[in-house]
Short mmCIF file of C-alpha atoms in Angstrom, two decimals:
data_model
loop_
_atom_site.label_atom_id
_atom_site.label_comp_id
_atom_site.label_asym_id
_atom_site.label_seq_id
_atom_site.Cartn_x
_atom_site.Cartn_y
_atom_site.Cartn_z
CA UNK A 7 -0.04 -0.08 -0.05
CA UNK A 8 1.02 3.40 -0.68
CA UNK A 9 1.82 5.46 2.52
CA UNK A 10 0.12 8.73 3.16
CA UNK A 11 1.35 11.27 5.40
CA UNK A 12 0.57 14.74 6.98
CA UNK A 13 2.72 16.99 9.27
CA UNK A 14 1.66 20.00 10.89
CA UNK A 15 3.96 22.41 12.95
CA UNK A 16 2.53 23.97 16.10
CA UNK A 17 4.62 27.19 17.32
CA UNK A 18 5.49 27.06 21.08
CA UNK A 19 4.14 30.51 21.35
CA UNK A 20 0.56 29.55 20.31
CA UNK A 21 0.30 26.54 22.60
CA UNK A 22 1.42 28.60 25.62
CA UNK A 23 -1.29 31.30 24.66
CA UNK A 24 -4.17 28.57 24.17
CA UNK A 25 -3.13 27.02 27.41
CA UNK A 26 -2.93 30.06 29.65
CA UNK A 27 -5.68 32.07 28.34
CA UNK A 28 -8.19 29.71 27.38
CA UNK A 29 -9.84 26.53 28.70
CA UNK A 30 -10.32 24.98 24.93
CA UNK A 31 -8.63 21.78 24.23
CA UNK A 32 -6.59 22.01 20.62
CA UNK A 33 -7.72 19.77 17.73
CA UNK A 34 -4.97 19.31 15.25
CA UNK A 35 -6.60 18.07 12.08
CA UNK A 36 -5.00 16.38 9.17
CA UNK A 37 -6.39 14.59 6.21
CA UNK A 38 -5.79 11.23 7.88
CA UNK A 39 -6.77 12.11 11.42
CA UNK A 40 -7.71 14.72 14.18
CA UNK A 41 -5.70 14.67 17.24
CA UNK A 42 -6.98 16.25 20.15
CA UNK A 43 -4.76 17.54 22.97
CA UNK A 44 -6.25 18.38 26.47
CA UNK A 45 -6.04 21.97 27.46
CA UNK A 46 -4.01 21.39 30.67
CA UNK A 47 -1.18 19.68 28.52
CA UNK A 48 -0.46 22.69 26.22
CA UNK A 49 1.40 24.97 28.21
CA UNK A 50 3.90 22.45 29.28
CA UNK A 51 3.98 20.26 26.15
CA UNK A 52 6.21 22.28 24.11
CA UNK A 53 9.12 23.06 26.70
CA UNK A 54 9.78 26.13 24.73
CA UNK A 55 9.99 24.31 21.57
CA UNK A 56 7.52 23.91 18.51
CA UNK A 57 5.75 20.50 18.35
CA UNK A 58 5.43 18.54 15.11
CA UNK A 59 2.43 16.32 14.79
CA UNK A 60 2.81 13.83 12.09
CA UNK A 61 0.22 11.33 11.09
CA UNK A 62 1.44 8.45 8.34
CA UNK A 63 -0.97 5.51 7.01
CA UNK A 64 -0.15 2.53 5.29
CA UNK A 65 -2.88 0.24 4.81
CA UNK A 66 -4.61 -0.36 8.24
CA UNK A 67 -1.77 0.98 10.07
CA UNK A 68 -1.80 4.39 11.15
CA UNK A 69 1.38 5.76 13.06
CA UNK A 70 1.11 9.29 15.39
CA UNK A 71 4.22 10.95 16.11
CA UNK A 72 4.33 13.96 18.49
CA UNK A 73 7.85 15.51 18.27
CA UNK A 74 9.34 18.52 20.30
CA UNK A 75 12.95 19.66 19.26
CA UNK A 76 13.50 16.77 17.29
CA UNK A 77 12.62 14.27 20.12
CA UNK A 78 9.56 12.11 20.08
CA UNK A 79 7.01 12.61 22.68
CA UNK A 80 6.27 9.56 24.19
CA UNK A 81 4.02 10.70 26.70
CA UNK A 82 1.66 13.71 26.61
CA UNK A 83 0.13 15.02 30.08
CA UNK A 84 -3.50 13.82 29.99
CA UNK A 85 -3.10 11.86 27.06
CA UNK A 86 -4.45 12.60 23.34
CA UNK A 87 -7.28 11.21 21.25
CA UNK A 88 -7.06 10.58 17.61
CA UNK A 89 -9.99 10.28 15.60
CA UNK A 90 -9.61 8.76 12.11
CA UNK A 91 -11.91 7.66 9.26
CA UNK A 92 -12.29 4.08 8.78
CA UNK A 93 -13.64 2.59 5.28
CA UNK A 94 -15.64 -0.60 7.25
CA UNK A 95 -16.27 -1.65 10.51
CA UNK A 96 -17.92 -4.38 12.28
CA UNK A 97 -19.00 -4.73 16.09
CA UNK A 98 -15.40 -6.12 16.82
CA UNK A 99 -13.42 -3.31 15.06
CA UNK A 100 -10.76 -2.01 17.64
CA UNK A 101 -7.39 -0.14 17.50
CA UNK A 102 -4.36 -2.18 18.37
CA UNK A 103 -1.17 -0.24 19.61
CA UNK A 104 1.94 -2.05 17.91
CA UNK A 105 5.08 -1.63 19.96
CA UNK A 106 8.75 -1.45 18.70
CA UNK A 107 9.37 -5.17 19.96
CA UNK A 108 6.45 -6.37 18.27
CA UNK A 109 4.02 -6.76 21.03
CA UNK A 110 0.52 -5.52 20.48
CA UNK A 111 -1.97 -4.32 22.97
CA UNK A 112 -5.92 -3.58 22.18
CA UNK A 113 -7.12 -0.23 23.12
CA UNK A 114 -9.99 -1.26 25.19
CA UNK A 115 -11.60 2.47 24.87
CA UNK A 116 -11.29 2.58 21.15
CA UNK A 117 -14.78 3.14 19.86
CA UNK A 118 -16.14 2.88 16.19
CA UNK A 119 -18.97 5.92 15.49
CA UNK A 120 -20.36 7.00 12.21
CA UNK A 121 -17.43 5.80 10.20
CA UNK A 122 -14.74 6.83 12.34
CA UNK A 123 -12.75 5.17 15.21
CA UNK A 124 -11.78 7.30 18.17
CA UNK A 125 -8.70 6.12 19.91
CA UNK A 126 -7.31 7.53 23.34
CA UNK A 127 -3.48 7.34 23.53
CA UNK A 128 -0.90 8.21 25.85
CA UNK A 129 1.17 9.86 23.25
CA UNK A 130 3.01 8.97 19.98
CA UNK A 131 2.02 5.42 18.85
CA UNK A 132 1.85 2.99 15.86
CA UNK A 133 -1.48 1.39 15.57
CA UNK A 134 -3.87 -0.85 13.46
CA UNK A 135 -7.23 -0.93 12.90
CA UNK A 136 -8.78 -4.40 12.91
CA UNK A 137 -11.61 -6.84 13.59
CA UNK A 138 -10.50 -8.48 16.78
CA UNK A 139 -13.77 -10.43 17.61
CA UNK A 140 -13.26 -13.87 18.94
CA UNK A 141 -15.57 -16.85 17.64
CA UNK A 142 -17.17 -18.80 20.15
CA UNK A 143 -19.21 -22.12 19.12
CA UNK A 144 -21.81 -21.45 21.67
CA UNK A 145 -22.63 -17.95 20.09
CA UNK A 146 -24.39 -18.13 16.78
CA UNK A 147 -24.19 -15.53 14.12
CA UNK A 148 -27.75 -14.99 14.12
CA UNK A 149 -27.88 -14.50 18.16
CA UNK A 150 -29.60 -11.48 19.57
CA UNK A 151 -26.25 -10.85 21.25
CA UNK A 152 -23.68 -11.49 18.70
CA UNK A 153 -22.78 -8.35 18.11
CA UNK A 154 -22.34 -7.40 21.78
CA UNK A 155 -20.25 -10.57 22.20
CA UNK A 156 -18.36 -9.39 19.23
CA UNK A 157 -17.64 -6.17 20.78
CA UNK A 158 -16.89 -7.16 24.26
CA UNK A 159 -14.36 -9.98 23.32
CA UNK A 160 -12.61 -7.74 20.52
CA UNK A 161 -11.93 -5.04 23.29
CA UNK A 162 -10.92 -7.87 25.68
CA UNK A 163 -13.33 -7.12 28.36
CA UNK A 164 -14.69 -10.53 28.33
CA UNK A 165 -12.46 -13.68 27.48
CA UNK A 166 -14.92 -16.43 27.31
CA UNK A 167 -15.02 -19.49 29.83
CA UNK A 168 -12.63 -21.38 27.62
CA UNK A 169 -11.23 -21.41 24.31
CA UNK A 170 -14.23 -21.76 22.23
CA UNK A 171 -17.04 -21.20 24.60
CA UNK A 172 -18.63 -17.76 25.56
CA UNK A 173 -21.24 -19.30 28.05
CA UNK A 174 -23.96 -16.72 26.92
CA UNK A 175 -26.41 -18.19 29.44
CA UNK A 176 -24.14 -18.45 32.58
CA UNK A 177 -25.04 -15.87 35.15
CA UNK A 178 -22.64 -12.95 35.77
CA UNK A 179 -20.91 -12.89 39.44
CA UNK A 180 -19.56 -10.00 41.42
CA UNK A 181 -16.15 -11.36 40.54
CA UNK A 182 -16.63 -11.18 36.91
CA UNK A 183 -17.97 -7.66 36.92
CA UNK A 184 -14.71 -6.45 38.87
CA UNK A 185 -12.80 -8.09 36.29
CA UNK A 186 -14.54 -6.67 33.22
CA UNK A 187 -14.23 -3.09 34.70
CA UNK A 188 -10.38 -3.83 35.62
CA UNK A 189 -9.92 -5.12 31.95
CA UNK A 190 -11.63 -1.85 30.62
CA UNK A 191 -9.22 0.13 32.48
CA UNK A 192 -6.03 -1.97 30.82
CA UNK A 193 -5.64 -3.81 34.50
CA UNK A 194 -3.75 -1.34 36.44
CA UNK A 195 -1.30 -2.92 38.91
CA UNK A 196 -3.13 -3.13 42.20
CA UNK A 197 -1.11 -4.63 45.76
CA UNK A 198 -3.28 -7.30 47.13
CA UNK A 199 -4.85 -6.31 50.34
CA UNK A 200 -6.89 -8.59 52.44
CA UNK A 201 -9.76 -6.27 52.44
CA UNK A 202 -12.30 -9.32 52.20
CA UNK A 203 -11.83 -12.70 54.00
CA UNK A 204 -13.45 -14.82 50.83
CA UNK A 205 -11.22 -13.39 48.22
CA UNK A 206 -8.04 -15.40 47.75
CA UNK A 207 -4.74 -14.01 46.93
CA UNK A 208 -4.16 -16.19 44.04
CA UNK A 209 -7.99 -16.11 42.66
CA UNK A 210 -8.28 -14.76 39.08
CA UNK A 211 -10.31 -11.82 40.23
CA UNK A 212 -8.25 -10.97 43.38
CA UNK A 213 -6.33 -8.02 41.70
CA UNK A 214 -9.60 -6.71 40.12
CA UNK A 215 -11.55 -6.85 43.24
CA UNK A 216 -8.71 -5.01 45.19
CA UNK A 217 -8.37 -2.25 42.48
CA UNK A 218 -12.41 -1.95 42.57
CA UNK A 219 -12.32 -1.49 46.32
CA UNK A 220 -9.54 0.73 46.50
CA UNK A 221 -11.35 3.08 44.15
CA UNK A 222 -14.68 2.64 46.13
CA UNK A 223 -16.38 0.82 43.27
CA UNK A 224 -17.09 -2.06 45.35
CA UNK A 225 -17.67 -2.27 49.17
CA UNK A 226 -18.61 -5.83 49.86
CA UNK A 227 -21.61 -6.88 52.02
CA UNK A 228 -19.75 -6.06 55.37
CA UNK A 229 -18.05 -8.17 57.78
CA UNK A 230 -15.19 -8.73 55.55
CA UNK A 231 -17.09 -10.48 52.85
CA UNK A 232 -17.26 -9.60 48.92
CA UNK A 233 -19.07 -12.55 47.79
CA UNK A 234 -17.07 -13.24 44.44
CA UNK A 235 -18.99 -15.87 43.40
CA UNK A 236 -22.51 -14.75 44.26
CA UNK A 237 -24.68 -13.96 41.03
CA UNK A 238 -24.82 -10.05 40.81
CA UNK A 239 -28.07 -8.45 41.18
CA UNK A 240 -29.65 -5.78 38.89
CA UNK A 241 -29.25 -3.22 41.40
CA UNK A 242 -25.79 -4.24 42.40
CA UNK A 243 -24.71 -3.89 38.98
CA UNK A 244 -26.28 -0.36 38.57
CA UNK A 245 -24.32 0.58 41.53
CA UNK A 246 -21.14 -0.53 40.48
CA UNK A 247 -21.47 1.20 37.36
CA UNK A 248 -22.57 4.34 38.80
CA UNK A 249 -19.70 4.40 41.22
CA UNK A 250 -17.39 3.38 38.37
CA UNK A 251 -18.75 6.43 36.18
CA UNK A 252 -17.58 8.72 39.52
CA UNK A 253 -21.27 8.83 40.90
CA UNK A 254 -22.79 11.32 38.45
CA UNK A 255 -25.86 13.18 39.61
CA UNK A 256 -29.18 11.94 38.24
CA UNK A 257 -31.24 14.24 36.10
CA UNK A 258 -34.35 12.44 36.33
CA UNK A 259 -35.12 10.42 39.48
CA UNK A 260 -38.18 8.87 38.58
CA UNK A 261 -37.97 5.26 37.08
CA UNK A 262 -40.96 4.18 34.75
#
């Protein structure tokens, strides 16, 4: 495939001006992608140097390079958000970051909307846009949940109960939900704490539960019990998702 490349230079003085005198984020638009910088990062981003933003696309691979004074900026405070058009998509379409050593990491929060994919990144990155949905023998293509299963497995939120089984009718447990939310946040490291007596340190959900408890997403039943194997109720699910989202205020408190 023929490579396409676009390069834009951002003067240091302009970045400081926007960062110090406005609350606006900065969107850098190229023919290949839009790159959004958080306002809080602009003043310190340039370090008195112009910033060069380069996007280069070859096939389904897209490279974002952010450079200051000729040096690649690997990490930007607050990260950046890249939005790029895609010619076709499926429920399992995701962005995958490809590192120099060949390792790959799914961007769990990459989202397809109206012919584009939005990808949150830490800074400069090379990525590929692929259909990463897994195929499970117990999920038929005409199932009402097939698209949702494709999305969840492609984003590596759910991994199935075995190599070829998703177990769509299996009840979800409290430990499973903690693990899903931990996966969504790219599995941040969390030291094990004996917060709950029924969560063993070597359990597959132990780090996820410790992480969720540390952030106030879960609180357990009291008396040191979490109930990781208990089926999660609808109200427990609602509360945990609400806490995960920062406990936003309700605009309409009546449920119909």
